[in-house]
């Protein structure tokens, strides 16, 4: 899957709200907050269309550089 980066300008008020959510969820950035919100909205849309709730997701720590080794 290929992803594309998009730069988004937000108001000071929205930036403040994103920062509060970042701290509440203990996320590394406001970008991570936006990704979480978008993912949640997609899950809700899928459920509304199909009646099937998405299953659990595997947690991946992508904050450490990849060393090419397991563990």
PDB file of N, CA and C in Angstrom:
ATOM      1  N   UNK A   1       0.837  -1.165   0.000  1.00  0.00           N
ATOM      2  CA  UNK A   1       0.000   0.000   0.000  1.00  0.00           C
ATOM      3  C   UNK A   1       0.891   1.239   0.000  1.00  0.00           C
ATOM      4  N   UNK A   2       0.582   2.158  -0.872  1.00  0.00           N
ATOM      5  CA  UNK A   2       1.367   3.382  -0.954  1.00  0.00           C
ATOM      6  C   UNK A   2       0.586   4.516  -0.311  1.00  0.00           C
ATOM      7  N   UNK A   3       1.265   5.317   0.498  1.00  0.00           N
ATOM      8  CA  UNK A   3       0.599   6.436   1.151  1.00  0.00           C
ATOM      9  C   UNK A   3       1.119   7.743   0.580  1.00  0.00           C
ATOM     10  N   UNK A   4       0.344   8.771   0.791  1.00  0.00           N
ATOM     11  CA  UNK A   4       0.709  10.082   0.301  1.00  0.00           C
ATOM     12  C   UNK A   4       0.630  11.066   1.459  1.00  0.00           C
ATOM     13  N   UNK A   5       1.628  11.915   1.583  1.00  0.00           N
ATOM     14  CA  UNK A   5       1.603  12.931   2.634  1.00  0.00           C
ATOM     15  C   UNK A   5       0.909  14.174   2.126  1.00  0.00           C
ATOM     16  N   UNK A   6       0.112  14.768   2.994  1.00  0.00           N
ATOM     17  CA  UNK A   6      -0.587  16.001   2.663  1.00  0.00           C
ATOM     18  C   UNK A   6      -0.383  16.978   3.807  1.00  0.00           C
ATOM     19  N   UNK A   7      -0.029  18.193   3.485  1.00  0.00           N
ATOM     20  CA  UNK A   7       0.127  19.224   4.497  1.00  0.00           C
ATOM     21  C   UNK A   7      -1.222  19.898   4.712  1.00  0.00           C
ATOM     22  N   UNK A   8      -1.605  20.016   5.976  1.00  0.00           N
ATOM     23  CA  UNK A   8      -2.900  20.604   6.327  1.00  0.00           C
ATOM     24  C   UNK A   8      -2.657  21.759   7.280  1.00  0.00           C
ATOM     25  N   UNK A   9      -3.254  22.900   6.973  1.00  0.00           N
ATOM     26  CA  UNK A   9      -3.171  24.043   7.875  1.00  0.00           C
ATOM     27  C   UNK A   9      -4.396  24.021   8.784  1.00  0.00           C
ATOM     28  N   UNK A  10      -4.168  24.227  10.077  1.00  0.00           N
ATOM     29  CA  UNK A  10      -5.271  24.230  11.034  1.00  0.00           C
ATOM     30  C   UNK A  10      -5.274  25.540  11.797  1.00  0.00           C
ATOM     31  N   UNK A  11      -6.452  25.905  12.270  1.00  0.00           N
ATOM     32  CA  UNK A  11      -6.577  27.129  13.053  1.00  0.00           C
ATOM     33  C   UNK A  11      -5.918  26.932  14.415  1.00  0.00           C
ATOM     34  N   UNK A  12      -5.673  28.026  15.081  1.00  0.00           N
ATOM     35  CA  UNK A  12      -5.076  27.963  16.416  1.00  0.00           C
ATOM     36  C   UNK A  12      -5.993  27.209  17.376  1.00  0.00           C
ATOM     37  N   UNK A  13      -7.304  27.405  17.232  1.00  0.00           N
ATOM     38  CA  UNK A  13      -8.266  26.719  18.097  1.00  0.00           C
ATOM     39  C   UNK A  13      -8.228  25.207  17.882  1.00  0.00           C
ATOM     40  N   UNK A  14      -8.192  24.772  16.625  1.00  0.00           N
ATOM     41  CA  UNK A  14      -8.118  23.345  16.330  1.00  0.00           C
ATOM     42  C   UNK A  14      -6.779  22.767  16.784  1.00  0.00           C
ATOM     43  N   UNK A  15      -5.704  23.505  16.590  1.00  0.00           N
ATOM     44  CA  UNK A  15      -4.392  23.042  17.038  1.00  0.00           C
ATOM     45  C   UNK A  15      -4.393  22.827  18.546  1.00  0.00           C
ATOM     46  N   UNK A  16      -5.038  23.726  19.281  1.00  0.00           N
ATOM     47  CA  UNK A  16      -5.130  23.598  20.736  1.00  0.00           C
ATOM     48  C   UNK A  16      -5.910  22.331  21.114  1.00  0.00           C
ATOM     49  N   UNK A  17      -7.023  22.072  20.428  1.00  0.00           N
ATOM     50  CA  UNK A  17      -7.818  20.870  20.702  1.00  0.00           C
ATOM     51  C   UNK A  17      -7.031  19.604  20.378  1.00  0.00           C
ATOM     52  N   UNK A  18      -6.311  19.621  19.258  1.00  0.00           N
ATOM     53  CA  UNK A  18      -5.496  18.460  18.893  1.00  0.00           C
ATOM     54  C   UNK A  18      -4.398  18.212  19.922  1.00  0.00           C
ATOM     55  N   UNK A  19      -3.814  19.283  20.426  1.00  0.00           N
ATOM     56  CA  UNK A  19      -2.763  19.145  21.436  1.00  0.00           C
ATOM     57  C   UNK A  19      -3.330  18.568  22.733  1.00  0.00           C
ATOM     58  N   UNK A  20      -4.525  18.988  23.117  1.00  0.00           N
ATOM     59  CA  UNK A  20      -5.156  18.433  24.325  1.00  0.00           C
ATOM     60  C   UNK A  20      -5.439  16.938  24.145  1.00  0.00           C
ATOM     61  N   UNK A  21      -5.917  16.548  22.967  1.00  0.00           N
ATOM     62  CA  UNK A  21      -6.156  15.134  22.692  1.00  0.00           C
ATOM     63  C   UNK A  21      -4.847  14.354  22.674  1.00  0.00           C
ATOM     64  N   UNK A  22      -3.796  14.952  22.113  1.00  0.00           N
ATOM     65  CA  UNK A  22      -2.491  14.286  22.062  1.00  0.00           C
ATOM     66  C   UNK A  22      -2.024  13.943  23.471  1.00  0.00           C
ATOM     67  N   UNK A  23      -2.144  14.920  24.378  1.00  0.00           N
ATOM     68  CA  UNK A  23      -1.724  14.673  25.753  1.00  0.00           C
ATOM     69  C   UNK A  23      -2.631  13.641  26.433  1.00  0.00           C
ATOM     70  N   UNK A  24      -3.931  13.721  26.202  1.00  0.00           N
ATOM     71  CA  UNK A  24      -4.875  12.801  26.831  1.00  0.00           C
ATOM     72  C   UNK A  24      -4.633  11.361  26.387  1.00  0.00           C
ATOM     73  N   UNK A  25      -4.339  11.166  25.104  1.00  0.00           N
ATOM     74  CA  UNK A  25      -4.094   9.825  24.576  1.00  0.00           C
ATOM     75  C   UNK A  25      -2.624   9.426  24.632  1.00  0.00           C
ATOM     76  N   UNK A  26      -1.786  10.344  25.105  1.00  0.00           N
ATOM     77  CA  UNK A  26      -0.339  10.115  25.207  1.00  0.00           C
ATOM     78  C   UNK A  26       0.256   9.691  23.863  1.00  0.00           C
ATOM     79  N   UNK A  27      -0.087  10.445  22.833  1.00  0.00           N
ATOM     80  CA  UNK A  27       0.425  10.169  21.495  1.00  0.00           C
ATOM     81  C   UNK A  27       1.634  11.053  21.219  1.00  0.00           C
ATOM     82  N   UNK A  28       2.497  10.639  20.286  1.00  0.00           N
ATOM     83  CA  UNK A  28       3.733  11.377  20.043  1.00  0.00           C
ATOM     84  C   UNK A  28       3.558  12.690  19.281  1.00  0.00           C
ATOM     85  N   UNK A  29       2.437  12.847  18.557  1.00  0.00           N
ATOM     86  CA  UNK A  29       2.259  14.068  17.755  1.00  0.00           C
ATOM     87  C   UNK A  29       0.785  14.314  17.486  1.00  0.00           C
ATOM     88  N   UNK A  30       0.484  15.538  17.050  1.00  0.00           N
ATOM     89  CA  UNK A  30      -0.894  15.840  16.672  1.00  0.00           C
ATOM     90  C   UNK A  30      -1.254  15.122  15.373  1.00  0.00           C
ATOM     91  N   UNK A  31      -0.264  14.792  14.570  1.00  0.00           N
ATOM     92  CA  UNK A  31      -0.511  14.001  13.363  1.00  0.00           C
ATOM     93  C   UNK A  31      -1.076  12.637  13.752  1.00  0.00           C
ATOM     94  N   UNK A  32      -0.538  12.046  14.801  1.00  0.00           N
ATOM     95  CA  UNK A  32      -1.040  10.756  15.287  1.00  0.00           C
ATOM     96  C   UNK A  32      -2.487  10.884  15.761  1.00  0.00           C
ATOM     97  N   UNK A  33      -2.837  12.026  16.349  1.00  0.00           N
ATOM     98  CA  UNK A  33      -4.212  12.264  16.777  1.00  0.00           C
ATOM     99  C   UNK A  33      -5.128  12.281  15.552  1.00  0.00           C
ATOM    100  N   UNK A  34      -4.725  13.001  14.517  1.00  0.00           N
ATOM    101  CA  UNK A  34      -5.529  13.057  13.296  1.00  0.00           C
ATOM    102  C   UNK A  34      -5.696  11.672  12.685  1.00  0.00           C
ATOM    103  N   UNK A  35      -4.622  10.891  12.661  1.00  0.00           N
ATOM    104  CA  UNK A  35      -4.701   9.531  12.120  1.00  0.00           C
ATOM    105  C   UNK A  35      -5.674   8.680  12.927  1.00  0.00           C
ATOM    106  N   UNK A  36      -5.651   8.816  14.249  1.00  0.00           N
ATOM    107  CA  UNK A  36      -6.570   8.082  15.113  1.00  0.00           C
ATOM    108  C   UNK A  36      -8.019   8.487  14.851  1.00  0.00           C
ATOM    109  N   UNK A  37      -8.263   9.789  14.731  1.00  0.00           N
ATOM    110  CA  UNK A  37      -9.614  10.273  14.473  1.00  0.00           C
ATOM    111  C   UNK A  37     -10.128   9.800  13.114  1.00  0.00           C
ATOM    112  N   UNK A  38      -9.272   9.847  12.099  1.00  0.00           N
ATOM    113  CA  UNK A  38      -9.672   9.388  10.765  1.00  0.00           C
ATOM    114  C   UNK A  38      -9.961   7.894  10.788  1.00  0.00           C
ATOM    115  N   UNK A  39      -9.103   7.123  11.444  1.00  0.00           N
ATOM    116  CA  UNK A  39      -9.300   5.678  11.534  1.00  0.00           C
ATOM    117  C   UNK A  39     -10.618   5.341  12.236  1.00  0.00           C
ATOM    118  N   UNK A  40     -10.918   6.056  13.304  1.00  0.00           N
ATOM    119  CA  UNK A  40     -12.169   5.835  14.034  1.00  0.00           C
ATOM    120  C   UNK A  40     -13.370   6.151  13.150  1.00  0.00           C
ATOM    121  N   UNK A  41     -13.271   7.228  12.375  1.00  0.00           N
ATOM    122  CA  UNK A  41     -14.377   7.603  11.495  1.00  0.00           C
ATOM    123  C   UNK A  41     -14.575   6.560  10.402  1.00  0.00           C
ATOM    124  N   UNK A  42     -13.490   6.031   9.859  1.00  0.00           N
ATOM    125  CA  UNK A  42     -13.594   4.973   8.846  1.00  0.00           C
ATOM    126  C   UNK A  42     -14.261   3.739   9.453  1.00  0.00           C
ATOM    127  N   UNK A  43     -13.851   3.354  10.660  1.00  0.00           N
ATOM    128  CA  UNK A  43     -14.455   2.198  11.332  1.00  0.00           C
ATOM    129  C   UNK A  43     -15.956   2.405  11.516  1.00  0.00           C
ATOM    130  N   UNK A  44     -16.361   3.610  11.927  1.00  0.00           N
ATOM    131  CA  UNK A  44     -17.783   3.895  12.124  1.00  0.00           C
ATOM    132  C   UNK A  44     -18.545   3.823  10.798  1.00  0.00           C
ATOM    133  N   UNK A  45     -17.935   4.315   9.723  1.00  0.00           N
ATOM    134  CA  UNK A  45     -18.578   4.276   8.406  1.00  0.00           C
ATOM    135  C   UNK A  45     -18.737   2.839   7.920  1.00  0.00           C
ATOM    136  N   UNK A  46     -17.698   2.022   8.117  1.00  0.00           N
ATOM    137  CA  UNK A  46     -17.770   0.614   7.715  1.00  0.00           C
ATOM    138  C   UNK A  46     -18.871  -0.094   8.492  1.00  0.00           C
ATOM    139  N   UNK A  47     -18.945   0.160   9.790  1.00  0.00           N
ATOM    140  CA  UNK A  47     -19.989  -0.452  10.605  1.00  0.00           C
ATOM    141  C   UNK A  47     -21.372  -0.012  10.132  1.00  0.00           C
ATOM    142  N   UNK A  48     -21.530   1.267   9.813  1.00  0.00           N
ATOM    143  CA  UNK A  48     -22.821   1.770   9.348  1.00  0.00           C
ATOM    144  C   UNK A  48     -23.234   1.118   8.032  1.00  0.00           C
ATOM    145  N   UNK A  49     -22.278   0.845   7.165  1.00  0.00           N
ATOM    146  CA  UNK A  49     -22.592   0.266   5.860  1.00  0.00           C
ATOM    147  C   UNK A  49     -22.781  -1.246   5.920  1.00  0.00           C
ATOM    148  N   UNK A  50     -22.019  -1.928   6.781  1.00  0.00           N
ATOM    149  CA  UNK A  50     -22.006  -3.390   6.760  1.00  0.00           C
ATOM    150  C   UNK A  50     -22.643  -4.029   7.984  1.00  0.00           C
ATOM    151  N   UNK A  51     -22.698  -3.295   9.090  1.00  0.00           N
ATOM    152  CA  UNK A  51     -23.196  -3.869  10.333  1.00  0.00           C
ATOM    153  C   UNK A  51     -22.154  -4.720  11.038  1.00  0.00           C
ATOM    154  N   UNK A  52     -20.925  -4.716  10.521  1.00  0.00           N
ATOM    155  CA  UNK A  52     -19.837  -5.511  11.104  1.00  0.00           C
ATOM    156  C   UNK A  52     -18.835  -4.557  11.743  1.00  0.00           C
ATOM    157  N   UNK A  53     -18.553  -4.825  13.015  1.00  0.00           N
ATOM    158  CA  UNK A  53     -17.551  -4.003  13.702  1.00  0.00           C
ATOM    159  C   UNK A  53     -16.154  -4.523  13.375  1.00  0.00           C
ATOM    160  N   UNK A  54     -15.205  -3.609  13.149  1.00  0.00           N
ATOM    161  CA  UNK A  54     -13.828  -4.047  12.893  1.00  0.00           C
ATOM    162  C   UNK A  54     -13.261  -4.761  14.116  1.00  0.00           C
ATOM    163  N   UNK A  55     -12.419  -5.753  13.881  1.00  0.00           N
ATOM    164  CA  UNK A  55     -11.800  -6.506  14.964  1.00  0.00           C
ATOM    165  C   UNK A  55     -10.615  -5.754  15.551  1.00  0.00           C
ATOM    166  N   UNK A  56      -9.984  -6.342  16.548  1.00  0.00           N
ATOM    167  CA  UNK A  56      -8.824  -5.695  17.171  1.00  0.00           C
ATOM    168  C   UNK A  56      -7.667  -5.582  16.184  1.00  0.00           C
ATOM    169  N   UNK A  57      -6.845  -4.595  16.399  1.00  0.00           N
ATOM    170  CA  UNK A  57      -5.693  -4.373  15.533  1.00  0.00           C
ATOM    171  C   UNK A  57      -4.426  -4.735  16.294  1.00  0.00           C
ATOM    172  N   UNK A  58      -3.442  -5.187  15.574  1.00  0.00           N
ATOM    173  CA  UNK A  58      -2.163  -5.503  16.189  1.00  0.00           C
ATOM    174  C   UNK A  58      -1.418  -4.197  16.456  1.00  0.00           C
ATOM    175  N   UNK A  59      -0.913  -4.048  17.662  1.00  0.00           N
ATOM    176  CA  UNK A  59      -0.158  -2.856  18.018  1.00  0.00           C
ATOM    177  C   UNK A  59       1.270  -2.986  17.494  1.00  0.00           C
ATOM    178  N   UNK A  60       1.718  -1.969  16.803  1.00  0.00           N
ATOM    179  CA  UNK A  60       3.076  -1.955  16.261  1.00  0.00           C
ATOM    180  C   UNK A  60       3.773  -0.709  16.783  1.00  0.00           C
ATOM    181  N   UNK A  61       4.950  -0.892  17.361  1.00  0.00           N
ATOM    182  CA  UNK A  61       5.738   0.238  17.846  1.00  0.00           C
ATOM    183  C   UNK A  61       6.607   0.728  16.692  1.00  0.00           C
ATOM    184  N   UNK A  62       6.193   1.824  16.068  1.00  0.00           N
ATOM    185  CA  UNK A  62       6.981   2.356  14.962  1.00  0.00           C
ATOM    186  C   UNK A  62       7.781   3.586  15.394  1.00  0.00           C
ATOM    187  N   UNK A  63       8.004   3.710  16.698  1.00  0.00           N
ATOM    188  CA  UNK A  63       8.763   4.854  17.187  1.00  0.00           C
ATOM    189  C   UNK A  63      10.261   4.568  17.236  1.00  0.00           C
ATOM    190  N   UNK A  64      10.630   3.295  17.151  1.00  0.00           N
ATOM    191  CA  UNK A  64      12.055   2.944  17.159  1.00  0.00           C
ATOM    192  C   UNK A  64      12.506   2.644  15.739  1.00  0.00           C
ATOM    193  N   UNK A  65      13.733   3.014  15.395  1.00  0.00           N
ATOM    194  CA  UNK A  65      14.214   2.723  14.039  1.00  0.00           C
ATOM    195  C   UNK A  65      14.288   1.224  13.779  1.00  0.00           C
ATOM    196  N   UNK A  66      14.024   0.838  12.553  1.00  0.00           N
ATOM    197  CA  UNK A  66      14.063  -0.563  12.141  1.00  0.00           C
ATOM    198  C   UNK A  66      15.521  -1.007  12.041  1.00  0.00           C
ATOM    199  N   UNK A  67      15.864  -2.051  12.803  1.00  0.00           N
ATOM    200  CA  UNK A  67      17.240  -2.560  12.762  1.00  0.00           C
ATOM    201  C   UNK A  67      17.353  -3.775  11.859  1.00  0.00           C
ATOM    202  N   UNK A  68      16.204  -4.217  11.326  1.00  0.00           N
ATOM    203  CA  UNK A  68      16.208  -5.390  10.470  1.00  0.00           C
ATOM    204  C   UNK A  68      16.189  -6.695  11.244  1.00  0.00           C
ATOM    205  N   UNK A  69      16.090  -6.609  12.576  1.00  0.00           N
ATOM    206  CA  UNK A  69      16.059  -7.806  13.423  1.00  0.00           C
ATOM    207  C   UNK A  69      14.732  -7.880  14.139  1.00  0.00           C
ATOM    208  N   UNK A  70      14.325  -9.069  14.437  1.00  0.00           N
ATOM    209  CA  UNK A  70      13.121  -9.283  15.243  1.00  0.00           C
ATOM    210  C   UNK A  70      13.455  -9.037  16.707  1.00  0.00           C
ATOM    211  N   UNK A  71      12.459  -8.588  17.482  1.00  0.00           N
ATOM    212  CA  UNK A  71      12.652  -8.505  18.927  1.00  0.00           C
ATOM    213  C   UNK A  71      13.022  -7.204  19.367  1.00  0.00           C
TER     214      UNK A  71
END
